[in-house]
CSV table of C-alpha atoms in Angstrom, one decimal:
chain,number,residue,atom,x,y,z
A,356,UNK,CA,-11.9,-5.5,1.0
A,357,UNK,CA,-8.8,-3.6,1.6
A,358,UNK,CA,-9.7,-2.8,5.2
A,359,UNK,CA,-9.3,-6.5,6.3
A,360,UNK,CA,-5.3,-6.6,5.8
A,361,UNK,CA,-5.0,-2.6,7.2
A,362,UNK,CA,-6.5,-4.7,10.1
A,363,UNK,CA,-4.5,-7.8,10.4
A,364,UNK,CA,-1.2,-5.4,9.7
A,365,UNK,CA,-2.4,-3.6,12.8
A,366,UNK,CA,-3.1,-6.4,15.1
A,367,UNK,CA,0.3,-8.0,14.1
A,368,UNK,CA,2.2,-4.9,15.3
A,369,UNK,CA,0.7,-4.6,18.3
A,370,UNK,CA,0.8,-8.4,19.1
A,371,UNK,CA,4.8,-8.6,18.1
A,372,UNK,CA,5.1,-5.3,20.3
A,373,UNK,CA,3.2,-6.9,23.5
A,374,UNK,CA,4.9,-10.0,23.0
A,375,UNK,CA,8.7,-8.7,21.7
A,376,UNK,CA,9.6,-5.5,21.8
A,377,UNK,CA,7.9,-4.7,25.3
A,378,UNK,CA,7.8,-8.3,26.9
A,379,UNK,CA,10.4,-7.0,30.1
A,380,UNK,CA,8.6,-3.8,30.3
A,381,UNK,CA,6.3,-3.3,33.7
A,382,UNK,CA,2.8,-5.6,32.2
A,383,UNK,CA,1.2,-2.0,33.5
A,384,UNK,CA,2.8,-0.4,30.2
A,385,UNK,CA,3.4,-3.2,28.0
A,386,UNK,CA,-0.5,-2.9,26.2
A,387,UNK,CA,-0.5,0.9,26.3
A,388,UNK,CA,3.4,1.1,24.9
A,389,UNK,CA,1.8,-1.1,21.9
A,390,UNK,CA,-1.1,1.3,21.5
A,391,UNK,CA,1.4,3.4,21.1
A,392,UNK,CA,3.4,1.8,18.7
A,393,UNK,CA,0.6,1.2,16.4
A,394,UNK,CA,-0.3,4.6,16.5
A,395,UNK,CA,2.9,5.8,15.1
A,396,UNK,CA,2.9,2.9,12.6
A,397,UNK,CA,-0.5,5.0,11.3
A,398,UNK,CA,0.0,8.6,12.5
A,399,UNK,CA,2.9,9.9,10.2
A,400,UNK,CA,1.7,7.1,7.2
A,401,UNK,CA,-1.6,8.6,6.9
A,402,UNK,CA,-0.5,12.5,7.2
A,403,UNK,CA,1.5,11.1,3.9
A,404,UNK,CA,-1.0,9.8,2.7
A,405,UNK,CA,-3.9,11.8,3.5
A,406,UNK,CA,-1.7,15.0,1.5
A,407,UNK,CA,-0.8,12.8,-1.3
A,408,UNK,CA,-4.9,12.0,-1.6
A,409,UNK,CA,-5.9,14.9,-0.9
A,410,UNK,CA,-3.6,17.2,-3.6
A,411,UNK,CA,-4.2,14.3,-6.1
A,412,UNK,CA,-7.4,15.2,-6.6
A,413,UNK,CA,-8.3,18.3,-9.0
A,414,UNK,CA,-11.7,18.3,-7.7
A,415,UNK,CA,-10.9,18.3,-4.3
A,416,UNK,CA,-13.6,20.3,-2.0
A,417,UNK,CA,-15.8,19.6,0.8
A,418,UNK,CA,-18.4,18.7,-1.9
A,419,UNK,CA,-16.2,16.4,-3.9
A,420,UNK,CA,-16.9,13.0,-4.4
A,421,UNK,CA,-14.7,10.7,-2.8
A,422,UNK,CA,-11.7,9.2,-5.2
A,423,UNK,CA,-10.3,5.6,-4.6
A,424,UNK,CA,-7.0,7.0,-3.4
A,425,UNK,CA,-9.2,8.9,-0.8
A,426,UNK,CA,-11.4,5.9,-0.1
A,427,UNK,CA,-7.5,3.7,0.7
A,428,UNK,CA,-6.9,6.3,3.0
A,429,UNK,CA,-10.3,6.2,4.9
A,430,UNK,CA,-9.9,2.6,4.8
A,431,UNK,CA,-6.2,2.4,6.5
A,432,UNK,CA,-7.7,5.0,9.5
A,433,UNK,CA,-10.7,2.9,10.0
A,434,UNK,CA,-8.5,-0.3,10.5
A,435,UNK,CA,-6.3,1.5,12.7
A,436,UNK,CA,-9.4,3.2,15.0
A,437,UNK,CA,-10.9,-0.4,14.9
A,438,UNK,CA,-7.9,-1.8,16.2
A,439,UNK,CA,-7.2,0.4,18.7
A,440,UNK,CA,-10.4,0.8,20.4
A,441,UNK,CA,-10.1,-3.2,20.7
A,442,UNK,CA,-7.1,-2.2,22.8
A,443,UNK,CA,-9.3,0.1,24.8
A,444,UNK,CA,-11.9,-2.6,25.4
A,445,UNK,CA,-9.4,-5.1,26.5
A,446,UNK,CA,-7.3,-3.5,28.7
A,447,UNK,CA,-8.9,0.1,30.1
A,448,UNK,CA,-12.9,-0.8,29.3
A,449,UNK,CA,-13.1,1.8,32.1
A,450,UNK,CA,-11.8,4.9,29.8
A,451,UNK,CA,-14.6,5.9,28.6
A,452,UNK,CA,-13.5,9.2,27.0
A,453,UNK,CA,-11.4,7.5,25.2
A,454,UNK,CA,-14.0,4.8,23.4
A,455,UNK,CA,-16.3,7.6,22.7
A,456,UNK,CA,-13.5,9.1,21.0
A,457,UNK,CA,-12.5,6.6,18.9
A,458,UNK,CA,-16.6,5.3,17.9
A,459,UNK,CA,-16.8,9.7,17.5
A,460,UNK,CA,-13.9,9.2,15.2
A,461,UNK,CA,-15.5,6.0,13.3
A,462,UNK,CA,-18.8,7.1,12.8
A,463,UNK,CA,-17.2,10.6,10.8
A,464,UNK,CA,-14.9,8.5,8.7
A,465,UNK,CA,-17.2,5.8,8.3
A,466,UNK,CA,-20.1,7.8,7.0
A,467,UNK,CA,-18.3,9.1,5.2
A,468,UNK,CA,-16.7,6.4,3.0
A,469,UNK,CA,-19.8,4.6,3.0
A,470,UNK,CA,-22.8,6.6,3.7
A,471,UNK,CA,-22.5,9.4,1.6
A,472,UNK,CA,-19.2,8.6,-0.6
A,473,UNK,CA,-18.9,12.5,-0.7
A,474,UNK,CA,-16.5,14.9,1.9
A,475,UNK,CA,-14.0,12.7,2.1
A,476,UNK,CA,-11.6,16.0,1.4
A,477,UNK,CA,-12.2,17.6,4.9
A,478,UNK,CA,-12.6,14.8,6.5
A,479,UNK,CA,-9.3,13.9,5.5
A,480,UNK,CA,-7.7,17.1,6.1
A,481,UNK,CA,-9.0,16.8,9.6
A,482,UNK,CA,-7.6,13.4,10.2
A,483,UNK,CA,-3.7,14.9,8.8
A,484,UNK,CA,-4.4,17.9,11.2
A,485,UNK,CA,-4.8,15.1,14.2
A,486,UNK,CA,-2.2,12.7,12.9
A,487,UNK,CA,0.5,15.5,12.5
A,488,UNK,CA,1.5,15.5,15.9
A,489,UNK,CA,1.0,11.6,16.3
A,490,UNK,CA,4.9,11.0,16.1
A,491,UNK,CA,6.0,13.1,18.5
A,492,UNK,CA,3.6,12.5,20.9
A,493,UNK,CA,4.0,8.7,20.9
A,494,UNK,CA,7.9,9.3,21.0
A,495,UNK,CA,6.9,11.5,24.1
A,496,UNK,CA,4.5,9.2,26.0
A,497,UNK,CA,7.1,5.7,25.8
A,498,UNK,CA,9.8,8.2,26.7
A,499,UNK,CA,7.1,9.3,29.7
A,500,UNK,CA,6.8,6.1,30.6
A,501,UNK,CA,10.5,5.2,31.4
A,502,UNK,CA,11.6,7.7,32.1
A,503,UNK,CA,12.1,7.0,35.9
A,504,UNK,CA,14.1,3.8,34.8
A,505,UNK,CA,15.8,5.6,32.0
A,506,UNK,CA,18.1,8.3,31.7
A,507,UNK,CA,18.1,8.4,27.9
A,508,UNK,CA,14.4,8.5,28.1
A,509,UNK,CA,14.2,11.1,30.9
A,510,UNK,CA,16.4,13.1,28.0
A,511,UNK,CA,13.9,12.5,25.2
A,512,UNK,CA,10.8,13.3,27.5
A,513,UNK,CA,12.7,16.7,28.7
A,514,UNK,CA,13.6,17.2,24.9
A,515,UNK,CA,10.4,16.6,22.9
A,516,UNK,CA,7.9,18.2,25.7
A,517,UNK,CA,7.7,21.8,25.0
A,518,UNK,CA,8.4,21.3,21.2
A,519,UNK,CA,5.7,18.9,21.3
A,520,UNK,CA,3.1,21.1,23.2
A,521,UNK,CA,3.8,24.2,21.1
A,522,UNK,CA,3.0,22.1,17.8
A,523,UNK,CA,0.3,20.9,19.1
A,524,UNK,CA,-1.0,24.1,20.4
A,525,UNK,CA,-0.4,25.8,17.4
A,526,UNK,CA,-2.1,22.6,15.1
A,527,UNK,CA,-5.3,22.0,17.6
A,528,UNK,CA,-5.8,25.7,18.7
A,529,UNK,CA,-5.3,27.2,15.7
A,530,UNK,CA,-4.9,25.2,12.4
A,531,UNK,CA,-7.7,22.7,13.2
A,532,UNK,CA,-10.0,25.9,14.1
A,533,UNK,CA,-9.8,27.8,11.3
A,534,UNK,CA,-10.7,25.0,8.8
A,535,UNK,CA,-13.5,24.0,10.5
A,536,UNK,CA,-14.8,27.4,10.5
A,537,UNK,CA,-14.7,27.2,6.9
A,538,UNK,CA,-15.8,23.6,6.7
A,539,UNK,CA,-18.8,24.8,8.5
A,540,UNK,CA,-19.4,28.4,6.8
A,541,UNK,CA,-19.6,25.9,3.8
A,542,UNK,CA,-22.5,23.1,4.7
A,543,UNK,CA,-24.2,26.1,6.3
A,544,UNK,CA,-24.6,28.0,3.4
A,545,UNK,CA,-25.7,25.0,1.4
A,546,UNK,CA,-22.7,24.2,-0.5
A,547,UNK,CA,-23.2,20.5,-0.4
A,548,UNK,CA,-27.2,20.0,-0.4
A,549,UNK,CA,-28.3,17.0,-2.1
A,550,UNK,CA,-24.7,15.6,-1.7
A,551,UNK,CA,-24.0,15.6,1.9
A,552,UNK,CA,-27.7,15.2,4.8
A,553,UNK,CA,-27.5,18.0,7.0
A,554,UNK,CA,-27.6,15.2,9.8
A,555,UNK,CA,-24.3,14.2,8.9
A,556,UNK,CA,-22.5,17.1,8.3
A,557,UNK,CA,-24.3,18.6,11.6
A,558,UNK,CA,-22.9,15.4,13.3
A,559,UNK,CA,-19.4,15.8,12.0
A,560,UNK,CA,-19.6,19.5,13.1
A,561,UNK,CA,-20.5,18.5,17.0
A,562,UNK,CA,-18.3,15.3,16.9
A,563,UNK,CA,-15.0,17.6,15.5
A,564,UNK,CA,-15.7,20.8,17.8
A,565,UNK,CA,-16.0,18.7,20.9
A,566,UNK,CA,-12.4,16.8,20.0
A,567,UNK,CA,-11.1,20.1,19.5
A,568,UNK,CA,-12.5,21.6,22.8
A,569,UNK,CA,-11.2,18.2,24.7
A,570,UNK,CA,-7.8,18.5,23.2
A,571,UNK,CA,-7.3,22.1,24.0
A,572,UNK,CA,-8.3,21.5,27.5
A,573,UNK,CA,-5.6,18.6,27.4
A,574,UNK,CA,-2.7,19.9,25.9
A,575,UNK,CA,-3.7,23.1,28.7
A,576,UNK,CA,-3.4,20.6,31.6
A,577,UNK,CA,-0.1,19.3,30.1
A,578,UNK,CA,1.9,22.7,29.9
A,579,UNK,CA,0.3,22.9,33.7
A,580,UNK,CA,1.8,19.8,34.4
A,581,UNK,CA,5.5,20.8,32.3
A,582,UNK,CA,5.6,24.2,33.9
A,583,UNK,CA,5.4,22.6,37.7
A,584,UNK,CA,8.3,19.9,36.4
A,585,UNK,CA,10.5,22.7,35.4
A,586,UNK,CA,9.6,24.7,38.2
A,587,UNK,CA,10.5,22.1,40.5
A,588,UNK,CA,13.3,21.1,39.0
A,589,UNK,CA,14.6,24.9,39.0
A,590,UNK,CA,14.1,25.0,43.1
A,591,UNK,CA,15.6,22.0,43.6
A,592,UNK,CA,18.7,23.3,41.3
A,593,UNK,CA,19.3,26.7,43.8
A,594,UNK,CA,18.3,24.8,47.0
């Protein structure tokens, strides 16, 4: 029942946000800038809370049950996914990478509150090793977004972009990796049998690899894209 008001909160933010906060911006970036905004109202929240869940629990394991503080966390995510692929639907039904995403990302956490009440631990994990990066790349895409308009936002983009891309390197190509080597090394030996259906383990397997593949290629293209900016900018310094 607690996944009702995680929505309603949602929808209110990004409703004041489209209509208040970003009511004079271009109505281009007025819905995405709200996508945005609800992201970082869930990103860094559920990194805190995802930790807190996650090292509250003595049992804690890719075979543990799932505990009620973990089941609040699944909960919040879900209304947050929910919402925001409503935003996707609305406004960019087109972006279809970006709906498979999010029903990917629902059908993992879903399955496993409800399906199986058991993994709840990696699938946590997973979601703080996504989320951790959420604030900074929200900051980074408004600031993106105005900052033709903007100086002080031309200042944060130039700021927060290669931070941002080596965190994210290091978290997605790295980090995210190397657990779900060992989530996997797990469920294939038979760690969770009887606890966890191979289908759904198997499915969170394929569903996390290919986010991981897709993100690596992304945050590739973006260094692409940041190392022609500063080269650019460097020419147009000596010219």
């Amino acid at each position: 029942m607690i996944l009702l008001p995680f929505f309603i909160m949602f929808l209110s933010i990004y409703l004041f946000s489209y209509f208040i906060i970003f009511r004079n911006w271009n109505p281009n970036l007025r819905s995405e800038s709200s996508s945005c905004l609800i992201s970082l109202f869930h990103g860094t929240p559920a990194v805190i809370l995802g930790c807190a869940a996650v090292f509250s629990d003595p049992n804690c394991g890719f075979d543990a049950a799932n505990t009620v503080f973990q089941k609040l966390v699944l909960d919040f995510s879900t209304a947050y996914f929910l919402m925001d692929l409503l935003h996707y639907l609305v406004f960019f039904p087109g972006d279809v990478l970006f709906i498979a995403h999010h029903l990917a990302t629902l059908f993992v956490i879903v399955t496993c509150r409800h399906a199986v009440s058991h993994g709840a631990f990696a699938v946590i994990v997973l979601l703080v090793l996504a989320e951790v990066t959420s604030a900074c790349q929200n900051a980074l895409t408004l600031a993106a977004a105005r900052r033709m308009e903007d100086r002080f936002a031309a200042k944060v983009y130039d700021a927060l972009s290669v931070p941002f891309c080596a965190l994210y390197s290091i978290v997605r190509g790295f980090v995210g990796p190397y657990f779900m080597y060992r989530m996997i090394v797990f469920y294939v030996r038979g760690g969770a049998d009887g606890l966890v259906p191979r289908w759904i383990w198997v499915s969170w397997v394929v569903v996390v690899v290919i986010a991981i593949g897709v993100s690596i290629m992304w945050i590739t293209n973006l260094w692409l894209q940041l190392y022609r900016e500063r080269t650019r900018k460097l020419e147009e310094k000596i010219r």
